[in-house]
PDB file of C-alpha atoms in Angstrom:
ATOM      1  CA  MET A   1      -7.605 -14.213  19.713  1.00 86.00           C
ATOM      2  CA  SER A   2      -5.092 -15.777  17.357  1.00 93.00           C
ATOM      3  CA  VAL A   3      -3.774 -14.191  14.157  1.00 95.00           C
ATOM      4  CA  SER A   4      -5.937 -16.523  12.049  1.00 94.00           C
ATOM      5  CA  GLU A   5      -9.071 -15.708  14.085  1.00 96.00           C
ATOM      6  CA  ASN A   6      -8.372 -11.970  13.789  1.00 96.00           C
ATOM      7  CA  LEU A   7      -7.768 -12.360  10.063  1.00 96.00           C
ATOM      8  CA  ASN A   8     -11.069 -14.143   9.518  1.00 95.00           C
ATOM      9  CA  LYS A   9     -12.874 -11.496  11.561  1.00 96.00           C
ATOM     10  CA  ILE A  10     -11.445  -8.696   9.380  1.00 97.00           C
ATOM     11  CA  LEU A  11     -12.268 -10.585   6.176  1.00 97.00           C
ATOM     12  CA  SER A  12     -15.867 -10.996   7.399  1.00 97.00           C
ATOM     13  CA  GLN A  13     -16.072  -7.266   8.149  1.00 97.00           C
ATOM     14  CA  ILE A  14     -14.729  -6.426   4.678  1.00 98.00           C
ATOM     15  CA  GLU A  15     -17.257  -8.781   3.106  1.00 97.00           C
ATOM     16  CA  ALA A  16     -20.112  -7.214   5.111  1.00 97.00           C
ATOM     17  CA  GLU A  17     -19.036  -3.756   3.978  1.00 97.00           C
ATOM     18  CA  GLU A  18     -18.794  -4.913   0.341  1.00 97.00           C
ATOM     19  CA  SER A  19     -22.331  -6.247   0.627  1.00 97.00           C
ATOM     20  CA  LYS A  20     -23.624  -2.957   2.108  1.00 96.00           C
ATOM     21  CA  CYS A  21     -21.975  -1.021  -0.731  1.00 96.00           C
ATOM     22  CA  ALA A  22     -23.373  -3.427  -3.380  1.00 96.00           C
ATOM     23  CA  LEU A  23     -19.841  -4.493  -4.359  1.00 96.00           C
ATOM     24  CA  THR A  24     -18.942  -7.932  -5.675  1.00 96.00           C
ATOM     25  CA  LYS A  25     -17.423 -10.156  -3.008  1.00 95.00           C
ATOM     26  CA  GLY A  26     -13.639  -9.886  -3.248  1.00 95.00           C
ATOM     27  CA  SER A  27     -13.693  -6.325  -4.669  1.00 97.00           C
ATOM     28  CA  VAL A  28     -11.642  -5.088  -1.715  1.00 98.00           C
ATOM     29  CA  LYS A  29      -8.242  -6.616  -1.110  1.00 98.00           C
ATOM     30  CA  LEU A  30      -6.796  -7.048   2.372  1.00 98.00           C
ATOM     31  CA  LEU A  31      -3.158  -6.064   2.837  1.00 98.00           C
ATOM     32  CA  ALA A  32      -1.922  -7.434   6.172  1.00 98.00           C
ATOM     33  CA  VAL A  33       0.543  -4.924   7.615  1.00 97.00           C
ATOM     34  CA  SER A  34       3.272  -6.973   9.264  1.00 96.00           C
ATOM     35  CA  LYS A  35       5.836  -4.347  10.305  1.00 94.00           C
ATOM     36  CA  PHE A  36       7.466  -5.119  13.682  1.00 92.00           C
ATOM     37  CA  HIS A  37       5.924  -8.592  13.607  1.00 93.00           C
ATOM     38  CA  THR A  38       7.891 -11.809  13.369  1.00 94.00           C
ATOM     39  CA  ILE A  39       8.263 -14.328  10.552  1.00 96.00           C
ATOM     40  CA  GLU A  40       6.314 -16.774  12.752  1.00 95.00           C
ATOM     41  CA  GLU A  41       3.366 -14.391  13.072  1.00 95.00           C
ATOM     42  CA  ILE A  42       3.373 -13.750   9.321  1.00 97.00           C
ATOM     43  CA  GLU A  43       3.482 -17.514   8.709  1.00 97.00           C
ATOM     44  CA  GLU A  44       0.391 -17.921  10.877  1.00 96.00           C
ATOM     45  CA  ALA A  45      -1.433 -15.469   8.601  1.00 97.00           C
ATOM     46  CA  VAL A  46      -0.116 -17.233   5.478  1.00 98.00           C
ATOM     47  CA  LYS A  47      -1.377 -20.579   6.762  1.00 96.00           C
ATOM     48  CA  ALA A  48      -4.787 -18.953   7.293  1.00 96.00           C
ATOM     49  CA  GLY A  49      -4.808 -17.993   3.602  1.00 96.00           C
ATOM     50  CA  GLN A  50      -3.358 -14.464   3.577  1.00 98.00           C
ATOM     51  CA  LYS A  51      -1.040 -13.776   0.619  1.00 98.00           C
ATOM     52  CA  ALA A  52      -0.513  -9.987   0.501  1.00 98.00           C
ATOM     53  CA  PHE A  53       1.543  -8.175   3.141  1.00 98.00           C
ATOM     54  CA  GLY A  54       2.622  -4.589   3.723  1.00 98.00           C
ATOM     55  CA  GLU A  55       5.886  -3.458   5.316  1.00 97.00           C
ATOM     56  CA  ASN A  56       7.121   0.048   6.118  1.00 96.00           C
ATOM     57  CA  ARG A  57      10.836  -0.506   6.522  1.00 96.00           C
ATOM     58  CA  VAL A  58      12.788  -1.931   3.620  1.00 97.00           C
ATOM     59  CA  GLN A  59      15.580  -3.447   5.725  1.00 97.00           C
ATOM     60  CA  GLU A  60      13.150  -5.278   8.001  1.00 96.00           C
ATOM     61  CA  ALA A  61      11.037  -6.417   5.046  1.00 97.00           C
ATOM     62  CA  TYR A  62      14.128  -7.648   3.207  1.00 97.00           C
ATOM     63  CA  GLN A  63      15.268  -9.782   6.132  1.00 97.00           C
ATOM     64  CA  LYS A  64      11.838 -11.340   6.698  1.00 97.00           C
ATOM     65  CA  PHE A  65      10.669 -11.855   3.148  1.00 97.00           C
ATOM     66  CA  THR A  66      13.897 -13.297   1.718  1.00 97.00           C
ATOM     67  CA  GLU A  67      13.268 -16.103   4.220  1.00 97.00           C
ATOM     68  CA  LEU A  68       9.516 -16.310   3.677  1.00 98.00           C
ATOM     69  CA  TYR A  69       9.787 -16.477  -0.132  1.00 97.00           C
ATOM     70  CA  LYS A  70      11.822 -19.686   0.168  1.00 97.00           C
ATOM     71  CA  LYS A  71       8.777 -21.443   1.642  1.00 97.00           C
ATOM     72  CA  TYR A  72       5.994 -19.337   0.126  1.00 97.00           C
ATOM     73  CA  PRO A  73       7.113 -18.037  -3.282  1.00 96.00           C
ATOM     74  CA  ASP A  74       3.649 -16.718  -4.184  1.00 96.00           C
ATOM     75  CA  LEU A  75       3.501 -14.096  -1.411  1.00 98.00           C
ATOM     76  CA  GLU A  76       3.024 -10.484  -2.414  1.00 98.00           C
ATOM     77  CA  LEU A  77       4.916  -7.740  -0.607  1.00 98.00           C
ATOM     78  CA  HIS A  78       3.940  -4.063  -0.742  1.00 98.00           C
ATOM     79  CA  ILE A  79       6.276  -1.368   0.564  1.00 98.00           C
ATOM     80  CA  ILE A  80       3.974   1.168   2.223  1.00 97.00           C
ATOM     81  CA  GLY A  81       6.373   3.398   4.183  1.00 94.00           C
ATOM     82  CA  GLN A  82       8.201   6.510   3.031  1.00 94.00           C
ATOM     83  CA  LEU A  83      11.021   5.348   0.794  1.00 96.00           C
ATOM     84  CA  GLN A  84      14.487   6.897   0.705  1.00 96.00           C
ATOM     85  CA  THR A  85      16.287   6.766  -2.622  1.00 96.00           C
ATOM     86  CA  ASN A  86      19.160   4.700  -1.166  1.00 97.00           C
ATOM     87  CA  LYS A  87      16.697   1.961  -0.143  1.00 97.00           C
ATOM     88  CA  VAL A  88      15.090   1.604  -3.576  1.00 98.00           C
ATOM     89  CA  LYS A  89      17.448  -1.123  -4.829  1.00 98.00           C
ATOM     90  CA  LYS A  90      16.453  -3.511  -2.030  1.00 98.00           C
ATOM     91  CA  ALA A  91      12.790  -2.457  -2.221  1.00 98.00           C
ATOM     92  CA  VAL A  92      12.635  -3.306  -5.934  1.00 98.00           C
ATOM     93  CA  GLU A  93      14.372  -6.643  -5.329  1.00 97.00           C
ATOM     94  CA  ILE A  94      11.960  -7.787  -2.635  1.00 97.00           C
ATOM     95  CA  ALA A  95       8.590  -6.129  -3.401  1.00 98.00           C
ATOM     96  CA  SER A  96       5.950  -6.488  -6.073  1.00 96.00           C
ATOM     97  CA  VAL A  97       4.372  -3.104  -5.297  1.00 98.00           C
ATOM     98  CA  ILE A  98       5.729   0.192  -3.948  1.00 98.00           C
ATOM     99  CA  GLU A  99       2.741   2.136  -2.610  1.00 98.00           C
ATOM    100  CA  SER A 100       4.469   5.216  -1.252  1.00 96.00           C
ATOM    101  CA  VAL A 101       5.703   7.023  -4.374  1.00 98.00           C
ATOM    102  CA  ASP A 102       5.751  10.698  -3.438  1.00 97.00           C
ATOM    103  CA  ARG A 103       8.166  12.342  -5.896  1.00 97.00           C
ATOM    104  CA  ILE A 104       9.400  12.040  -9.472  1.00 98.00           C
ATOM    105  CA  GLU A 105      12.986  11.454  -8.293  1.00 97.00           C
ATOM    106  CA  LEU A 106      11.785   8.267  -6.637  1.00 98.00           C
ATOM    107  CA  LEU A 107      10.128   7.095  -9.864  1.00 98.00           C
ATOM    108  CA  LYS A 108      13.425   7.625 -11.707  1.00 98.00           C
ATOM    109  CA  GLU A 109      15.333   5.575  -9.148  1.00 98.00           C
ATOM    110  CA  ILE A 110      12.728   2.789  -9.172  1.00 98.00           C
ATOM    111  CA  GLU A 111      13.019   2.662 -12.972  1.00 98.00           C
ATOM    112  CA  LYS A 112      16.822   2.563 -12.781  1.00 98.00           C
ATOM    113  CA  GLN A 113      16.863  -0.351 -10.314  1.00 98.00           C
ATOM    114  CA  ALA A 114      13.993  -2.262 -11.962  1.00 98.00           C
ATOM    115  CA  SER A 115      15.620  -2.028 -15.393  1.00 98.00           C
ATOM    116  CA  LYS A 116      18.849  -3.523 -13.978  1.00 98.00           C
ATOM    117  CA  LEU A 117      16.831  -6.504 -12.719  1.00 97.00           C
ATOM    118  CA  GLU A 118      14.718  -6.609 -15.896  1.00 97.00           C
ATOM    119  CA  LYS A 119      11.731  -6.506 -13.567  1.00 97.00           C
ATOM    120  CA  LYS A 120       8.446  -4.642 -13.873  1.00 97.00           C
ATOM    121  CA  ILE A 121       7.155  -3.220 -10.626  1.00 98.00           C
ATOM    122  CA  GLU A 122       3.785  -1.732  -9.744  1.00 98.00           C
ATOM    123  CA  VAL A 123       3.564   1.607  -7.946  1.00 98.00           C
ATOM    124  CA  TYR A 124       0.855   3.660  -6.251  1.00 98.00           C
ATOM    125  CA  PHE A 125       1.138   7.430  -5.959  1.00 98.00           C
ATOM    126  CA  GLU A 126       0.693   8.672  -2.410  1.00 97.00           C
ATOM    127  CA  LEU A 127      -1.356  11.846  -1.954  1.00 97.00           C
ATOM    128  CA  HIS A 128      -1.118  13.866   1.253  1.00 94.00           C
ATOM    129  CA  THR A 129      -4.750  14.347   2.312  1.00 92.00           C
ATOM    130  CA  ALA A 130      -4.442  14.956   6.061  1.00 85.00           C
ATOM    131  CA  GLU A 131      -2.358  17.087   8.384  1.00 71.00           C
ATOM    132  CA  ASP A 132      -0.938  14.244  10.532  1.00 67.00           C
ATOM    133  CA  SER A 133       0.817  12.510   7.677  1.00 65.00           C
ATOM    134  CA  LYS A 134       3.829  14.348   6.258  1.00 72.00           C
ATOM    135  CA  SER A 135       4.339  11.999   3.337  1.00 84.00           C
ATOM    136  CA  GLY A 136       2.817  12.031  -0.121  1.00 95.00           C
ATOM    137  CA  PHE A 137       2.464  14.553  -2.926  1.00 96.00           C
ATOM    138  CA  ASP A 138       1.311  17.768  -1.309  1.00 93.00           C
ATOM    139  CA  SER A 139      -0.986  18.926  -4.113  1.00 94.00           C
ATOM    140  CA  PHE A 140      -3.074  17.580  -6.964  1.00 96.00           C
ATOM    141  CA  GLU A 141      -0.784  19.434  -9.390  1.00 97.00           C
ATOM    142  CA  SER A 142       2.389  17.709  -8.160  1.00 97.00           C
ATOM    143  CA  LEU A 143       0.582  14.347  -8.217  1.00 98.00           C
ATOM    144  CA  LYS A 144      -0.534  14.970 -11.790  1.00 98.00           C
ATOM    145  CA  GLU A 145       3.036  15.828 -12.850  1.00 98.00           C
ATOM    146  CA  ALA A 146       4.198  12.415 -11.634  1.00 98.00           C
ATOM    147  CA  VAL A 147       1.360  10.574 -13.400  1.00 98.00           C
ATOM    148  CA  ASP A 148       2.117  12.552 -16.561  1.00 98.00           C
ATOM    149  CA  PHE A 149       5.811  11.625 -16.242  1.00 98.00           C
ATOM    150  CA  CYS A 150       4.786   7.940 -16.353  1.00 98.00           C
ATOM    151  CA  ALA A 151       2.314   8.487 -19.193  1.00 98.00           C
ATOM    152  CA  LYS A 152       5.108   9.955 -21.333  1.00 98.00           C
ATOM    153  CA  GLY A 153       6.972   6.646 -21.244  1.00 97.00           C
ATOM    154  CA  ASN A 154       9.857   7.797 -19.034  1.00 98.00           C
ATOM    155  CA  VAL A 155       9.691   4.755 -16.754  1.00 98.00           C
ATOM    156  CA  PRO A 156       8.933   1.629 -18.839  1.00 98.00           C
ATOM    157  CA  HIS A 157       9.620  -0.780 -15.959  1.00 98.00           C
ATOM    158  CA  VAL A 158       7.146   1.021 -13.680  1.00 98.00           C
ATOM    159  CA  ILE A 159       3.439   0.133 -13.824  1.00 98.00           C
ATOM    160  CA  PRO A 160       1.347   2.951 -12.304  1.00 98.00           C
ATOM    161  CA  LYS A 161      -1.488   0.989 -10.703  1.00 98.00           C
ATOM    162  CA  GLY A 162      -3.204   3.500  -8.466  1.00 98.00           C
ATOM    163  CA  PHE A 163      -3.129   5.786  -5.458  1.00 98.00           C
ATOM    164  CA  MET A 164      -2.823   5.662  -1.688  1.00 98.00           C
ATOM    165  CA  THR A 165      -3.369   7.936   1.283  1.00 96.00           C
ATOM    166  CA  MET A 166      -3.479   7.975   5.078  1.00 94.00           C
ATOM    167  CA  ALA A 167      -6.457   9.530   6.817  1.00 93.00           C
ATOM    168  CA  PRO A 168      -5.895  11.702   9.901  1.00 90.00           C
ATOM    169  CA  PHE A 169      -5.728   9.942  13.284  1.00 89.00           C
ATOM    170  CA  THR A 170      -8.912  11.348  14.724  1.00 90.00           C
ATOM    171  CA  GLU A 171     -12.256  10.256  16.143  1.00 90.00           C
ATOM    172  CA  ASN A 172     -13.911  12.725  13.766  1.00 93.00           C
ATOM    173  CA  GLN A 173     -15.320  10.491  11.035  1.00 94.00           C
ATOM    174  CA  ASP A 174     -16.173  13.467   8.829  1.00 95.00           C
ATOM    175  CA  LEU A 175     -12.489  14.413   8.603  1.00 94.00           C
ATOM    176  CA  VAL A 176     -11.530  10.806   7.854  1.00 95.00           C
ATOM    177  CA  ARG A 177     -14.194  10.570   5.150  1.00 97.00           C
ATOM    178  CA  MET A 178     -13.058  13.887   3.655  1.00 96.00           C
ATOM    179  CA  SER A 179      -9.522  12.532   3.335  1.00 96.00           C
ATOM    180  CA  PHE A 180     -10.747   9.456   1.439  1.00 97.00           C
ATOM    181  CA  LYS A 181     -13.054  11.530  -0.771  1.00 97.00           C
ATOM    182  CA  LYS A 182     -10.114  13.741  -1.710  1.00 97.00           C
ATOM    183  CA  LEU A 183      -8.100  10.756  -2.940  1.00 97.00           C
ATOM    184  CA  LYS A 184     -11.084   9.289  -4.772  1.00 98.00           C
ATOM    185  CA  GLU A 185     -11.738  12.571  -6.593  1.00 98.00           C
ATOM    186  CA  ALA A 186      -8.073  12.940  -7.538  1.00 98.00           C
ATOM    187  CA  SER A 187      -7.948   9.371  -8.815  1.00 98.00           C
ATOM    188  CA  GLU A 188     -11.111   9.746 -10.910  1.00 98.00           C
ATOM    189  CA  SER A 189      -9.828  12.939 -12.472  1.00 98.00           C
ATOM    190  CA  LEU A 190      -6.476  11.351 -13.387  1.00 98.00           C
ATOM    191  CA  ARG A 191      -8.038   8.120 -14.647  1.00 98.00           C
ATOM    192  CA  ASN A 192     -10.172  10.181 -17.014  1.00 98.00           C
ATOM    193  CA  GLU A 193      -7.194  12.201 -18.174  1.00 98.00           C
ATOM    194  CA  TYR A 194      -4.879   9.195 -18.634  1.00 98.00           C
ATOM    195  CA  PRO A 195      -7.122   6.315 -19.756  1.00 98.00           C
ATOM    196  CA  GLU A 196      -4.067   4.515 -21.174  1.00 97.00           C
ATOM    197  CA  LEU A 197      -2.665   3.975 -17.651  1.00 98.00           C
ATOM    198  CA  PRO A 198      -3.944   1.093 -15.454  1.00 97.00           C
ATOM    199  CA  LEU A 199      -4.790   3.342 -12.485  1.00 98.00           C
ATOM    200  CA  THR A 200      -7.321   0.953 -10.967  1.00 97.00           C
ATOM    201  CA  GLU A 201      -6.276   0.725  -7.296  1.00 98.00           C
ATOM    202  CA  LEU A 202      -7.185   2.917  -4.313  1.00 98.00           C
ATOM    203  CA  SER A 203      -5.259   1.934  -1.197  1.00 98.00           C
ATOM    204  CA  MET A 204      -6.919   3.622   1.762  1.00 97.00           C
ATOM    205  CA  GLY A 205      -8.235   2.560   5.126  1.00 96.00           C
ATOM    206  CA  MET A 206      -6.482   1.014   8.121  1.00 95.00           C
ATOM    207  CA  SER A 207      -7.522  -0.914  11.257  1.00 93.00           C
ATOM    208  CA  GLY A 208      -9.586   1.954  12.683  1.00 92.00           C
ATOM    209  CA  ASP A 209     -11.243   3.366   9.569  1.00 95.00           C
ATOM    210  CA  PHE A 210     -11.366   0.753   6.802  1.00 97.00           C
ATOM    211  CA  PRO A 211     -15.204   0.481   6.714  1.00 97.00           C
ATOM    212  CA  ILE A 212     -15.396   4.210   5.859  1.00 97.00           C
ATOM    213  CA  ALA A 213     -12.643   3.751   3.250  1.00 98.00           C
ATOM    214  CA  ILE A 214     -14.609   0.953   1.559  1.00 98.00           C
ATOM    215  CA  GLN A 215     -17.707   3.174   1.509  1.00 97.00           C
ATOM    216  CA  GLU A 216     -15.616   5.840  -0.234  1.00 98.00           C
ATOM    217  CA  GLY A 217     -14.258   3.528  -2.917  1.00 98.00           C
ATOM    218  CA  SER A 218     -11.173   1.824  -1.491  1.00 98.00           C
ATOM    219  CA  THR A 219     -10.015  -1.269  -3.392  1.00 98.00           C
ATOM    220  CA  GLU A 220      -7.380  -2.200  -0.793  1.00 98.00           C
ATOM    221  CA  VAL A 221      -7.326  -1.781   2.986  1.00 98.00           C
ATOM    222  CA  ARG A 222      -4.103  -1.915   5.013  1.00 98.00           C
ATOM    223  CA  VAL A 223      -4.763  -3.618   8.349  1.00 97.00           C
ATOM    224  CA  GLY A 224      -2.068  -4.432  10.908  1.00 95.00           C
ATOM    225  CA  THR A 225      -3.004  -4.075  14.571  1.00 93.00           C
ATOM    226  CA  ALA A 226      -6.451  -5.667  14.156  1.00 94.00           C
ATOM    227  CA  ILE A 227      -4.779  -8.791  12.724  1.00 96.00           C
ATOM    228  CA  PHE A 228      -1.471  -9.090  14.569  1.00 94.00           C
ATOM    229  CA  GLY A 229      -2.279  -7.227  17.792  1.00 87.00           C
ATOM    230  CA  GLU A 230      -0.182  -4.429  19.245  1.00 80.00           C
ATOM    231  CA  ARG A 231       3.319  -4.216  17.868  1.00 65.00           C
ATOM    232  CA  ASN A 232       6.227  -5.484  19.900  1.00 60.00           C
ATOM    233  CA  TYR A 233       8.950  -2.955  19.081  1.00 55.00           C
ATOM    234  CA  ASN A 234      11.627  -5.111  20.733  1.00 54.00           C
ATOM    235  CA  LYS A 235      11.265  -8.025  18.307  1.00 47.00           C
TER     236      LYS A 235
END
């Protein structure tokens, strides 16, 4: 199947899940994860109507999206991989959202680079909810500290929009569901505590588990393989 056919299939599955969960159509956003895929493959998705893309590696994203923005200026790029401080400058330049904020030091650097560009940038806080993934805040307390840091006005160019997590890579759906529930509970607690912050987004669910994520409250699913096929690491 082509990229556009795969894309339409995923969108239909999301819509079916929204319907089952009594959600308004369009409640769940699709982020097409395009890491290790070519500009041409991304263009095929764009031509099929996809606007939001996720990339893990800043250097790769920078090379692809500086080109893509020339033709499609309304694309939205989310950085979803672990972000080193020395890559923040380029990430802020190229992205509209950084989803993988996992420490206060990173927030400070994002603020520093965004203020230089006079740009506001959205961020999601990543919570570690499963053993496989090493990234993310490792406790609710450390996550709360970071949210509180934003609430105190320390990072005026940073818009804290929500939370993200990665479920464990397992066939055990109960473990996957538990991971999503953990993020949902953390997000609800922090939304209640910081009503002044726009913490509306829950980014959880990938190619293999996004229906469960939607059932557990996801507002954005990150799907790569099911759209673009297996990655070609040589490209």
